[in-house]
Amino acid sequence: LRCTDLQSFLQREFGASWKDELHMNSSENLDLTGTGQADLVPLRCGVGLEGQPLAACHEGKWRLLGDACRPFQTSQGCRCKLRWKYCKGLFQNKCILWHGCHPASEN
C-alpha cells in the first residue's frame, strides 16, 4: 500500500506551522519496498530544536518514529526558548532574534 502525501500528514499532525518545527530532505529518502515511493524519510528539526525524527510509511499510513523535536535542554535540566530577542545598547534598541540556547554574551 502506498502512503498519502507526507506534507499533508505532517500538517495534520503538527498544524499549519509544521514547517517551523520540521524540514524534509528528499535526497535522503529510502525506498525499502521497491515501490518507487519513499518508505522512510529522515526529518530535520527546525532552528532552536533538537531531535532525530523519521517518517515511516507502513501499510499505507505514515507514522512518526525516532526522537521528536523539542527545545534544547540545558545542563541544569531547563529547556531553552525556541526564539528570543537579545537587545543591547544604551536604550536596548539594537535587537537580534536568536534561537535555542545561543549565549547572550556573543556578538
PDB file of N, CA, C and O in Angstrom, residues 18-94:
ATOM      1  N   TRP A  18       3.789  23.566  10.733  1.00  0.00           N
ATOM      2  CA  TRP A  18       4.690  22.417  10.896  1.00  0.00           C
ATOM      3  C   TRP A  18       6.072  22.678  10.304  1.00  0.00           C
ATOM      4  O   TRP A  18       7.063  22.142  10.783  1.00  0.00           O
ATOM      5  N   LYS A  19       6.160  23.532   9.290  1.00  0.00           N
ATOM      6  CA  LYS A  19       7.460  23.796   8.661  1.00  0.00           C
ATOM      7  C   LYS A  19       8.401  24.569   9.575  1.00  0.00           C
ATOM      8  O   LYS A  19       9.598  24.623   9.320  1.00  0.00           O
ATOM      9  N   ASP A  20       7.881  25.167  10.654  1.00  0.00           N
ATOM     10  CA  ASP A  20       8.758  25.812  11.640  1.00  0.00           C
ATOM     11  C   ASP A  20       9.447  24.773  12.516  1.00  0.00           C
ATOM     12  O   ASP A  20      10.504  25.024  13.074  1.00  0.00           O
ATOM     13  N   GLU A  21       8.822  23.611  12.638  1.00  0.00           N
ATOM     14  CA  GLU A  21       9.339  22.570  13.522  1.00  0.00           C
ATOM     15  C   GLU A  21      10.130  21.489  12.795  1.00  0.00           C
ATOM     16  O   GLU A  21      11.073  20.935  13.341  1.00  0.00           O
ATOM     17  N   LEU A  22       9.751  21.188  11.552  1.00  0.00           N
ATOM     18  CA  LEU A  22      10.369  20.092  10.806  1.00  0.00           C
ATOM     19  C   LEU A  22      10.754  20.514   9.392  1.00  0.00           C
ATOM     20  O   LEU A  22      10.093  21.370   8.799  1.00  0.00           O
ATOM     21  N   HIS A  23      11.781  19.857   8.865  1.00  0.00           N
ATOM     22  CA  HIS A  23      12.183  20.060   7.475  1.00  0.00           C
ATOM     23  C   HIS A  23      12.433  18.691   6.857  1.00  0.00           C
ATOM     24  O   HIS A  23      12.980  17.805   7.506  1.00  0.00           O
ATOM     25  N   MET A  24      12.008  18.532   5.609  1.00  0.00           N
ATOM     26  CA  MET A  24      12.249  17.280   4.896  1.00  0.00           C
ATOM     27  C   MET A  24      13.467  17.436   3.997  1.00  0.00           C
ATOM     28  O   MET A  24      13.704  18.500   3.447  1.00  0.00           O
ATOM     29  N   ASN A  25      14.234  16.363   3.861  1.00  0.00           N
ATOM     30  CA  ASN A  25      15.371  16.341   2.956  1.00  0.00           C
ATOM     31  C   ASN A  25      15.159  15.156   2.024  1.00  0.00           C
ATOM     32  O   ASN A  25      15.528  14.031   2.342  1.00  0.00           O
ATOM     33  N   SER A  26      14.530  15.413   0.884  1.00  0.00           N
ATOM     34  CA  SER A  26      14.138  14.322  -0.012  1.00  0.00           C
ATOM     35  C   SER A  26      15.327  13.559  -0.588  1.00  0.00           C
ATOM     36  O   SER A  26      15.168  12.427  -1.034  1.00  0.00           O
ATOM     37  N   SER A  27      16.522  14.128  -0.554  1.00  0.00           N
ATOM     38  CA  SER A  27      17.683  13.415  -1.088  1.00  0.00           C
ATOM     39  C   SER A  27      18.092  12.233  -0.205  1.00  0.00           C
ATOM     40  O   SER A  27      18.838  11.363  -0.645  1.00  0.00           O
ATOM     41  N   GLU A  28      17.598  12.190   1.032  1.00  0.00           N
ATOM     42  CA  GLU A  28      17.947  11.099   1.949  1.00  0.00           C
ATOM     43  C   GLU A  28      16.821  10.076   2.118  1.00  0.00           C
ATOM     44  O   GLU A  28      16.918   9.176   2.935  1.00  0.00           O
ATOM     45  N   ASN A  29      15.747  10.209   1.360  1.00  0.00           N
ATOM     46  CA  ASN A  29      14.626   9.271   1.457  1.00  0.00           C
ATOM     47  C   ASN A  29      15.056   7.863   1.046  1.00  0.00           C
ATOM     48  O   ASN A  29      15.910   7.691   0.174  1.00  0.00           O
ATOM     49  N   LEU A  30      14.442   6.867   1.663  1.00  0.00           N
ATOM     50  CA  LEU A  30      14.751   5.476   1.342  1.00  0.00           C
ATOM     51  C   LEU A  30      13.503   4.763   0.831  1.00  0.00           C
ATOM     52  O   LEU A  30      12.432   4.866   1.426  1.00  0.00           O
ATOM     53  N   ASP A  31      13.650   4.044  -0.261  1.00  0.00           N
ATOM     54  CA  ASP A  31      12.587   3.207  -0.813  1.00  0.00           C
ATOM     55  C   ASP A  31      12.960   1.763  -0.507  1.00  0.00           C
ATOM     56  O   ASP A  31      13.680   1.125  -1.267  1.00  0.00           O
ATOM     57  N   LEU A  32      12.492   1.259   0.608  1.00  0.00           N
ATOM     58  CA  LEU A  32      12.864  -0.088   1.054  1.00  0.00           C
ATOM     59  C   LEU A  32      12.036  -1.185   0.399  1.00  0.00           C
ATOM     60  O   LEU A  32      12.451  -2.339   0.364  1.00  0.00           O
ATOM     61  N   THR A  33      10.853  -0.836  -0.110  1.00  0.00           N
ATOM     62  CA  THR A  33       9.957  -1.847  -0.676  1.00  0.00           C
ATOM     63  C   THR A  33      10.016  -1.918  -2.192  1.00  0.00           C
ATOM     64  O   THR A  33       9.396  -2.800  -2.782  1.00  0.00           O
ATOM     65  N   GLY A  34      10.727  -0.986  -2.835  1.00  0.00           N
ATOM     66  CA  GLY A  34      10.842  -1.005  -4.294  1.00  0.00           C
ATOM     67  C   GLY A  34       9.609  -0.510  -5.018  1.00  0.00           C
ATOM     68  O   GLY A  34       9.415  -0.812  -6.188  1.00  0.00           O
ATOM     69  N   THR A  35       8.775   0.280  -4.344  1.00  0.00           N
ATOM     70  CA  THR A  35       7.550   0.798  -4.965  1.00  0.00           C
ATOM     71  C   THR A  35       7.778   2.082  -5.744  1.00  0.00           C
ATOM     72  O   THR A  35       6.896   2.542  -6.455  1.00  0.00           O
ATOM     73  N   GLY A  36       8.946   2.681  -5.602  1.00  0.00           N
ATOM     74  CA  GLY A  36       9.204   3.963  -6.236  1.00  0.00           C
ATOM     75  C   GLY A  36       8.805   5.138  -5.361  1.00  0.00           C
ATOM     76  O   GLY A  36       8.970   6.285  -5.729  1.00  0.00           O
ATOM     77  N   GLN A  37       8.266   4.846  -4.193  1.00  0.00           N
ATOM     78  CA  GLN A  37       7.885   5.883  -3.235  1.00  0.00           C
ATOM     79  C   GLN A  37       8.717   5.699  -1.969  1.00  0.00           C
ATOM     80  O   GLN A  37       9.014   4.576  -1.569  1.00  0.00           O
ATOM     81  N   ALA A  38       9.064   6.802  -1.337  1.00  0.00           N
ATOM     82  CA  ALA A  38       9.859   6.734  -0.105  1.00  0.00           C
ATOM     83  C   ALA A  38       9.076   6.037   0.999  1.00  0.00           C
ATOM     84  O   ALA A  38       7.910   6.336   1.230  1.00  0.00           O
ATOM     85  N   ASP A  39       9.717   5.088   1.657  1.00  0.00           N
ATOM     86  CA  ASP A  39       9.118   4.396   2.801  1.00  0.00           C
ATOM     87  C   ASP A  39       9.638   4.964   4.114  1.00  0.00           C
ATOM     88  O   ASP A  39       8.979   4.867   5.143  1.00  0.00           O
ATOM     89  N   LEU A  40      10.830   5.524   4.082  1.00  0.00           N
ATOM     90  CA  LEU A  40      11.462   6.077   5.276  1.00  0.00           C
ATOM     91  C   LEU A  40      12.045   7.440   4.910  1.00  0.00           C
ATOM     92  O   LEU A  40      12.851   7.555   3.992  1.00  0.00           O
ATOM     93  N   VAL A  41      11.590   8.478   5.643  1.00  0.00           N
ATOM     94  CA  VAL A  41      12.012   9.847   5.343  1.00  0.00           C
ATOM     95  C   VAL A  41      12.629  10.457   6.596  1.00  0.00           C
ATOM     96  O   VAL A  41      11.922  10.721   7.569  1.00  0.00           O
ATOM     97  N   PRO A  42      13.947  10.685   6.598  1.00  0.00           N
ATOM     98  CA  PRO A  42      14.567  11.386   7.728  1.00  0.00           C
ATOM     99  C   PRO A  42      14.106  12.843   7.729  1.00  0.00           C
ATOM    100  O   PRO A  42      14.055  13.479   6.679  1.00  0.00           O
ATOM    101  N   LEU A  43      13.776  13.346   8.892  1.00  0.00           N
ATOM    102  CA  LEU A  43      13.352  14.742   9.045  1.00  0.00           C
ATOM    103  C   LEU A  43      14.381  15.488   9.877  1.00  0.00           C
ATOM    104  O   LEU A  43      15.059  14.892  10.709  1.00  0.00           O
ATOM    105  N   ARG A  44      14.501  16.784   9.652  1.00  0.00           N
ATOM    106  CA  ARG A  44      15.394  17.619  10.448  1.00  0.00           C
ATOM    107  C   ARG A  44      14.554  18.557  11.295  1.00  0.00           C
ATOM    108  O   ARG A  44      13.538  19.079  10.839  1.00  0.00           O
ATOM    109  N   CYS A  45      14.977  18.780  12.506  1.00  0.00           N
ATOM    110  CA  CYS A  45      14.281  19.707  13.394  1.00  0.00           C
ATOM    111  C   CYS A  45      14.577  21.139  12.976  1.00  0.00           C
ATOM    112  O   CYS A  45      15.656  21.441  12.458  1.00  0.00           O
ATOM    113  N   GLY A  46      13.625  22.022  13.220  1.00  0.00           N
ATOM    114  CA  GLY A  46      13.783  23.427  12.904  1.00  0.00           C
ATOM    115  C   GLY A  46      14.812  24.096  13.809  1.00  0.00           C
ATOM    116  O   GLY A  46      15.305  23.510  14.767  1.00  0.00           O
ATOM    117  N   VAL A  47      15.115  25.346  13.498  1.00  0.00           N
ATOM    118  CA  VAL A  47      16.092  26.127  14.244  1.00  0.00           C
ATOM    119  C   VAL A  47      15.662  26.239  15.705  1.00  0.00           C
ATOM    120  O   VAL A  47      14.507  26.508  16.003  1.00  0.00           O
ATOM    121  N   GLY A  48      16.592  25.982  16.624  1.00  0.00           N
ATOM    122  CA  GLY A  48      16.320  26.064  18.047  1.00  0.00           C
ATOM    123  C   GLY A  48      15.750  24.794  18.651  1.00  0.00           C
ATOM    124  O   GLY A  48      15.417  24.754  19.829  1.00  0.00           O
ATOM    125  N   LEU A  49      15.640  23.734  17.849  1.00  0.00           N
ATOM    126  CA  LEU A  49      15.099  22.458  18.326  1.00  0.00           C
ATOM    127  C   LEU A  49      16.118  21.345  18.113  1.00  0.00           C
ATOM    128  O   LEU A  49      16.961  21.417  17.221  1.00  0.00           O
ATOM    129  N   GLU A  50      16.003  20.295  18.921  1.00  0.00           N
ATOM    130  CA  GLU A  50      16.849  19.118  18.752  1.00  0.00           C
ATOM    131  C   GLU A  50      15.966  17.886  18.659  1.00  0.00           C
ATOM    132  O   GLU A  50      14.828  17.888  19.105  1.00  0.00           O
ATOM    133  N   GLY A  51      16.498  16.821  18.082  1.00  0.00           N
ATOM    134  CA  GLY A  51      15.771  15.565  17.923  1.00  0.00           C
ATOM    135  C   GLY A  51      16.183  14.899  16.621  1.00  0.00           C
ATOM    136  O   GLY A  51      16.869  15.500  15.788  1.00  0.00           O
ATOM    137  N   GLN A  52      15.752  13.656  16.433  1.00  0.00           N
ATOM    138  CA  GLN A  52      16.049  12.915  15.212  1.00  0.00           C
ATOM    139  C   GLN A  52      14.795  12.180  14.757  1.00  0.00           C
ATOM    140  O   GLN A  52      14.712  10.953  14.833  1.00  0.00           O
ATOM    141  N   PRO A  53      13.806  12.932  14.276  1.00  0.00           N
ATOM    142  CA  PRO A  53      12.560  12.292  13.854  1.00  0.00           C
ATOM    143  C   PRO A  53      12.663  11.658  12.470  1.00  0.00           C
ATOM    144  O   PRO A  53      13.473  12.073  11.638  1.00  0.00           O
ATOM    145  N   LEU A  54      11.861  10.648  12.253  1.00  0.00           N
ATOM    146  CA  LEU A  54      11.739   9.962  10.969  1.00  0.00           C
ATOM    147  C   LEU A  54      10.259   9.785  10.670  1.00  0.00           C
ATOM    148  O   LEU A  54       9.452   9.599  11.588  1.00  0.00           O
ATOM    149  N   ALA A  55       9.916   9.816   9.411  1.00  0.00           N
ATOM    150  CA  ALA A  55       8.564   9.456   8.983  1.00  0.00           C
ATOM    151  C   ALA A  55       8.677   8.127   8.247  1.00  0.00           C
ATOM    152  O   ALA A  55       9.532   7.956   7.376  1.00  0.00           O
ATOM    153  N   ALA A  56       7.838   7.174   8.626  1.00  0.00           N
ATOM    154  CA  ALA A  56       7.873   5.855   8.008  1.00  0.00           C
ATOM    155  C   ALA A  56       6.504   5.504   7.452  1.00  0.00           C
ATOM    156  O   ALA A  56       5.488   5.697   8.123  1.00  0.00           O
ATOM    157  N   CYS A  57       6.483   5.013   6.228  1.00  0.00           N
ATOM    158  CA  CYS A  57       5.240   4.561   5.606  1.00  0.00           C
ATOM    159  C   CYS A  57       5.099   3.069   5.894  1.00  0.00           C
ATOM    160  O   CYS A  57       5.957   2.268   5.522  1.00  0.00           O
ATOM    161  N   HIS A  58       4.010   2.713   6.568  1.00  0.00           N
ATOM    162  CA  HIS A  58       3.781   1.308   6.914  1.00  0.00           C
ATOM    163  C   HIS A  58       2.311   0.983   6.670  1.00  0.00           C
ATOM    164  O   HIS A  58       1.425   1.621   7.237  1.00  0.00           O
ATOM    165  N   GLU A  59       2.059   0.027   5.796  1.00  0.00           N
ATOM    166  CA  GLU A  59       0.711  -0.420   5.452  1.00  0.00           C
ATOM    167  C   GLU A  59      -0.192   0.745   5.052  1.00  0.00           C
ATOM    168  O   GLU A  59      -1.340   0.840   5.475  1.00  0.00           O
ATOM    169  N   GLY A  60       0.361   1.662   4.249  1.00  0.00           N
ATOM    170  CA  GLY A  60      -0.426   2.762   3.702  1.00  0.00           C
ATOM    171  C   GLY A  60      -0.608   3.955   4.613  1.00  0.00           C
ATOM    172  O   GLY A  60      -1.342   4.885   4.268  1.00  0.00           O
ATOM    173  N   LYS A  61       0.035   3.957   5.772  1.00  0.00           N
ATOM    174  CA  LYS A  61      -0.108   5.078   6.707  1.00  0.00           C
ATOM    175  C   LYS A  61       1.258   5.561   7.158  1.00  0.00           C
ATOM    176  O   LYS A  61       2.145   4.757   7.445  1.00  0.00           O
ATOM    177  N   TRP A  62       1.406   6.904   7.246  1.00  0.00           N
ATOM    178  CA  TRP A  62       2.638   7.483   7.778  1.00  0.00           C
ATOM    179  C   TRP A  62       2.639   7.400   9.284  1.00  0.00           C
ATOM    180  O   TRP A  62       1.600   7.564   9.917  1.00  0.00           O
ATOM    181  N   ARG A  63       3.796   7.140   9.847  1.00  0.00           N
ATOM    182  CA  ARG A  63       3.982   7.120  11.296  1.00  0.00           C
ATOM    183  C   ARG A  63       5.268   7.878  11.611  1.00  0.00           C
ATOM    184  O   ARG A  63       6.211   7.858  10.835  1.00  0.00           O
ATOM    185  N   LEU A  64       5.288   8.522  12.773  1.00  0.00           N
ATOM    186  CA  LEU A  64       6.490   9.227  13.217  1.00  0.00           C
ATOM    187  C   LEU A  64       7.294   8.320  14.129  1.00  0.00           C
ATOM    188  O   LEU A  64       6.753   7.704  15.048  1.00  0.00           O
ATOM    189  N   LEU A  65       8.584   8.224  13.863  1.00  0.00           N
ATOM    190  CA  LEU A  65       9.494   7.404  14.660  1.00  0.00           C
ATOM    191  C   LEU A  65      10.666   8.269  15.114  1.00  0.00           C
ATOM    192  O   LEU A  65      10.833   9.399  14.672  1.00  0.00           O
ATOM    193  N   GLY A  66      11.497   7.734  15.964  1.00  0.00           N
ATOM    194  CA  GLY A  66      12.689   8.444  16.422  1.00  0.00           C
ATOM    195  C   GLY A  66      12.371   9.445  17.513  1.00  0.00           C
ATOM    196  O   GLY A  66      11.302   9.404  18.132  1.00  0.00           O
ATOM    197  N   ASP A  67      13.311  10.341  17.734  1.00  0.00           N
ATOM    198  CA  ASP A  67      13.158  11.365  18.777  1.00  0.00           C
ATOM    199  C   ASP A  67      12.424  12.574  18.223  1.00  0.00           C
ATOM    200  O   ASP A  67      12.860  13.155  17.221  1.00  0.00           O
ATOM    201  N   ALA A  68      11.345  12.973  18.879  1.00  0.00           N
ATOM    202  CA  ALA A  68      10.582  14.141  18.456  1.00  0.00           C
ATOM    203  C   ALA A  68      11.402  15.416  18.652  1.00  0.00           C
ATOM    204  O   ALA A  68      12.300  15.476  19.502  1.00  0.00           O
ATOM    205  N   CYS A  69      11.101  16.436  17.877  1.00  0.00           N
ATOM    206  CA  CYS A  69      11.775  17.731  18.017  1.00  0.00           C
ATOM    207  C   CYS A  69      11.299  18.407  19.300  1.00  0.00           C
ATOM    208  O   CYS A  69      10.110  18.377  19.616  1.00  0.00           O
ATOM    209  N   ARG A  70      12.250  18.990  20.022  1.00  0.00           N
ATOM    210  CA  ARG A  70      11.923  19.694  21.267  1.00  0.00           C
ATOM    211  C   ARG A  70      13.010  20.733  21.525  1.00  0.00           C
ATOM    212  O   ARG A  70      14.118  20.616  20.998  1.00  0.00           O
ATOM    213  N   PRO A  71      12.712  21.722  22.354  1.00  0.00           N
ATOM    214  CA  PRO A  71      13.741  22.714  22.683  1.00  0.00           C
ATOM    215  C   PRO A  71      14.944  22.051  23.349  1.00  0.00           C
ATOM    216  O   PRO A  71      14.810  21.051  24.052  1.00  0.00           O
ATOM    217  N   PHE A  72      16.128  22.627  23.117  1.00  0.00           N
ATOM    218  CA  PHE A  72      17.352  22.095  23.711  1.00  0.00           C
ATOM    219  C   PHE A  72      17.256  22.105  25.231  1.00  0.00           C
ATOM    220  O   PHE A  72      16.669  22.992  25.825  1.00  0.00           O
ATOM    221  N   GLN A  73      17.854  21.106  25.849  1.00  0.00           N
ATOM    222  CA  GLN A  73      17.892  21.018  27.304  1.00  0.00           C
ATOM    223  C   GLN A  73      19.251  21.492  27.805  1.00  0.00           C
ATOM    224  O   GLN A  73      20.291  21.112  27.266  1.00  0.00           O
ATOM    225  N   THR A  74      19.244  22.325  28.834  1.00  0.00           N
ATOM    226  CA  THR A  74      20.486  22.824  29.408  1.00  0.00           C
ATOM    227  C   THR A  74      21.051  21.809  30.397  1.00  0.00           C
ATOM    228  O   THR A  74      20.391  20.834  30.756  1.00  0.00           O
ATOM    229  N   SER A  75      22.255  22.054  30.879  1.00  0.00           N
ATOM    230  CA  SER A  75      22.873  21.159  31.861  1.00  0.00           C
ATOM    231  C   SER A  75      22.102  21.168  33.180  1.00  0.00           C
ATOM    232  O   SER A  75      22.225  20.242  33.975  1.00  0.00           O
ATOM    233  N   GLN A  76      21.322  22.213  33.428  1.00  0.00           N
ATOM    234  CA  GLN A  76      20.501  22.299  34.645  1.00  0.00           C
ATOM    235  C   GLN A  76      19.122  21.659  34.467  1.00  0.00           C
ATOM    236  O   GLN A  76      18.317  21.675  35.380  1.00  0.00           O
ATOM    237  N   GLY A  77      18.849  21.110  33.279  1.00  0.00           N
ATOM    238  CA  GLY A  77      17.576  20.440  33.035  1.00  0.00           C
ATOM    239  C   GLY A  77      16.469  21.360  32.532  1.00  0.00           C
ATOM    240  O   GLY A  77      15.334  20.933  32.391  1.00  0.00           O
ATOM    241  N   CYS A  78      16.792  22.611  32.255  1.00  0.00           N
ATOM    242  CA  CYS A  78      15.799  23.548  31.726  1.00  0.00           C
ATOM    243  C   CYS A  78      15.728  23.401  30.207  1.00  0.00           C
ATOM    244  O   CYS A  78      16.624  22.847  29.581  1.00  0.00           O
ATOM    245  N   ARG A  79      14.673  23.915  29.607  1.00  0.00           N
ATOM    246  CA  ARG A  79      14.530  23.916  28.150  1.00  0.00           C
ATOM    247  C   ARG A  79      14.692  25.345  27.644  1.00  0.00           C
ATOM    248  O   ARG A  79      14.142  26.277  28.211  1.00  0.00           O
ATOM    249  N   CYS A  80      15.449  25.515  26.589  1.00  0.00           N
ATOM    250  CA  CYS A  80      15.688  26.840  26.013  1.00  0.00           C
ATOM    251  C   CYS A  80      14.475  27.299  25.221  1.00  0.00           C
ATOM    252  O   CYS A  80      13.736  26.485  24.671  1.00  0.00           O
ATOM    253  N   LYS A  81      14.313  28.605  25.127  1.00  0.00           N
ATOM    254  CA  LYS A  81      13.243  29.154  24.308  1.00  0.00           C
ATOM    255  C   LYS A  81      13.553  28.875  22.842  1.00  0.00           C
ATOM    256  O   LYS A  81      14.700  28.897  22.420  1.00  0.00           O
ATOM    257  N   LEU A  82      12.507  28.643  22.069  1.00  0.00           N
ATOM    258  CA  LEU A  82      12.677  28.399  20.646  1.00  0.00           C
ATOM    259  C   LEU A  82      13.208  29.651  19.958  1.00  0.00           C
ATOM    260  O   LEU A  82      14.134  29.603  19.165  1.00  0.00           O
ATOM    261  N   ARG A  83      12.639  30.810  20.281  1.00  0.00           N
ATOM    262  CA  ARG A  83      13.075  32.092  19.729  1.00  0.00           C
ATOM    263  C   ARG A  83      13.112  33.100  20.867  1.00  0.00           C
ATOM    264  O   ARG A  83      12.232  33.096  21.720  1.00  0.00           O
ATOM    265  N   TRP A  84      14.109  33.962  20.840  1.00  0.00           N
ATOM    266  CA  TRP A  84      14.153  35.017  21.835  1.00  0.00           C
ATOM    267  C   TRP A  84      14.939  36.204  21.282  1.00  0.00           C
ATOM    268  O   TRP A  84      15.742  36.084  20.381  1.00  0.00           O
ATOM    269  N   LYS A  85      14.631  37.357  21.820  1.00  0.00           N
ATOM    270  CA  LYS A  85      15.236  38.599  21.355  1.00  0.00           C
ATOM    271  C   LYS A  85      16.289  39.060  22.346  1.00  0.00           C
ATOM    272  O   LYS A  85      16.039  39.118  23.547  1.00  0.00           O
ATOM    273  N   TYR A  86      17.482  39.354  21.831  1.00  0.00           N
ATOM    274  CA  TYR A  86      18.562  39.898  22.642  1.00  0.00           C
ATOM    275  C   TYR A  86      18.767  41.347  22.207  1.00  0.00           C
ATOM    276  O   TYR A  86      19.022  41.624  21.036  1.00  0.00           O
ATOM    277  N   CYS A  87      18.634  42.255  23.150  1.00  0.00           N
ATOM    278  CA  CYS A  87      18.789  43.670  22.852  1.00  0.00           C
ATOM    279  C   CYS A  87      19.969  44.231  23.626  1.00  0.00           C
ATOM    280  O   CYS A  87      20.231  43.835  24.756  1.00  0.00           O
ATOM    281  N   LYS A  88      20.684  45.167  22.993  1.00  0.00           N
ATOM    282  CA  LYS A  88      21.815  45.798  23.660  1.00  0.00           C
ATOM    283  C   LYS A  88      21.843  47.267  23.262  1.00  0.00           C
ATOM    284  O   LYS A  88      21.050  47.726  22.454  1.00  0.00           O
ATOM    285  N   GLY A  89      22.769  47.982  23.832  1.00  0.00           N
ATOM    286  CA  GLY A  89      22.870  49.411  23.586  1.00  0.00           C
ATOM    287  C   GLY A  89      22.278  50.194  24.742  1.00  0.00           C
ATOM    288  O   GLY A  89      21.553  49.647  25.588  1.00  0.00           O
ATOM    289  N   LEU A  90      22.555  51.472  24.777  1.00  0.00           N
ATOM    290  CA  LEU A  90      22.101  52.338  25.863  1.00  0.00           C
ATOM    291  C   LEU A  90      20.582  52.281  26.050  1.00  0.00           C
ATOM    292  O   LEU A  90      20.089  52.207  27.159  1.00  0.00           O
ATOM    293  N   PHE A  91      19.863  52.275  24.946  1.00  0.00           N
ATOM    294  CA  PHE A  91      18.398  52.252  25.019  1.00  0.00           C
ATOM    295  C   PHE A  91      17.817  50.877  24.684  1.00  0.00           C
ATOM    296  O   PHE A  91      16.623  50.745  24.444  1.00  0.00           O
ATOM    297  N   GLN A  92      18.676  49.849  24.667  1.00  0.00           N
ATOM    298  CA  GLN A  92      18.250  48.481  24.359  1.00  0.00           C
ATOM    299  C   GLN A  92      17.473  48.426  23.036  1.00  0.00           C
ATOM    300  O   GLN A  92      16.462  47.745  22.917  1.00  0.00           O
ATOM    301  N   ASN A  93      17.953  49.169  22.042  1.00  0.00           N
ATOM    302  CA  ASN A  93      17.227  49.252  20.780  1.00  0.00           C
ATOM    303  C   ASN A  93      17.932  48.536  19.624  1.00  0.00           C
ATOM    304  O   ASN A  93      17.461  48.571  18.500  1.00  0.00           O
ATOM    305  N   LYS A  94      19.049  47.892  19.905  1.00  0.00           N
ATOM    306  CA  LYS A  94      19.745  47.092  18.893  1.00  0.00           C
ATOM    307  C   LYS A  94      19.457  45.629  19.214  1.00  0.00           C
ATOM    308  O   LYS A  94      20.138  45.020  20.029  1.00  0.00           O
TER     309      LYS A  94
END
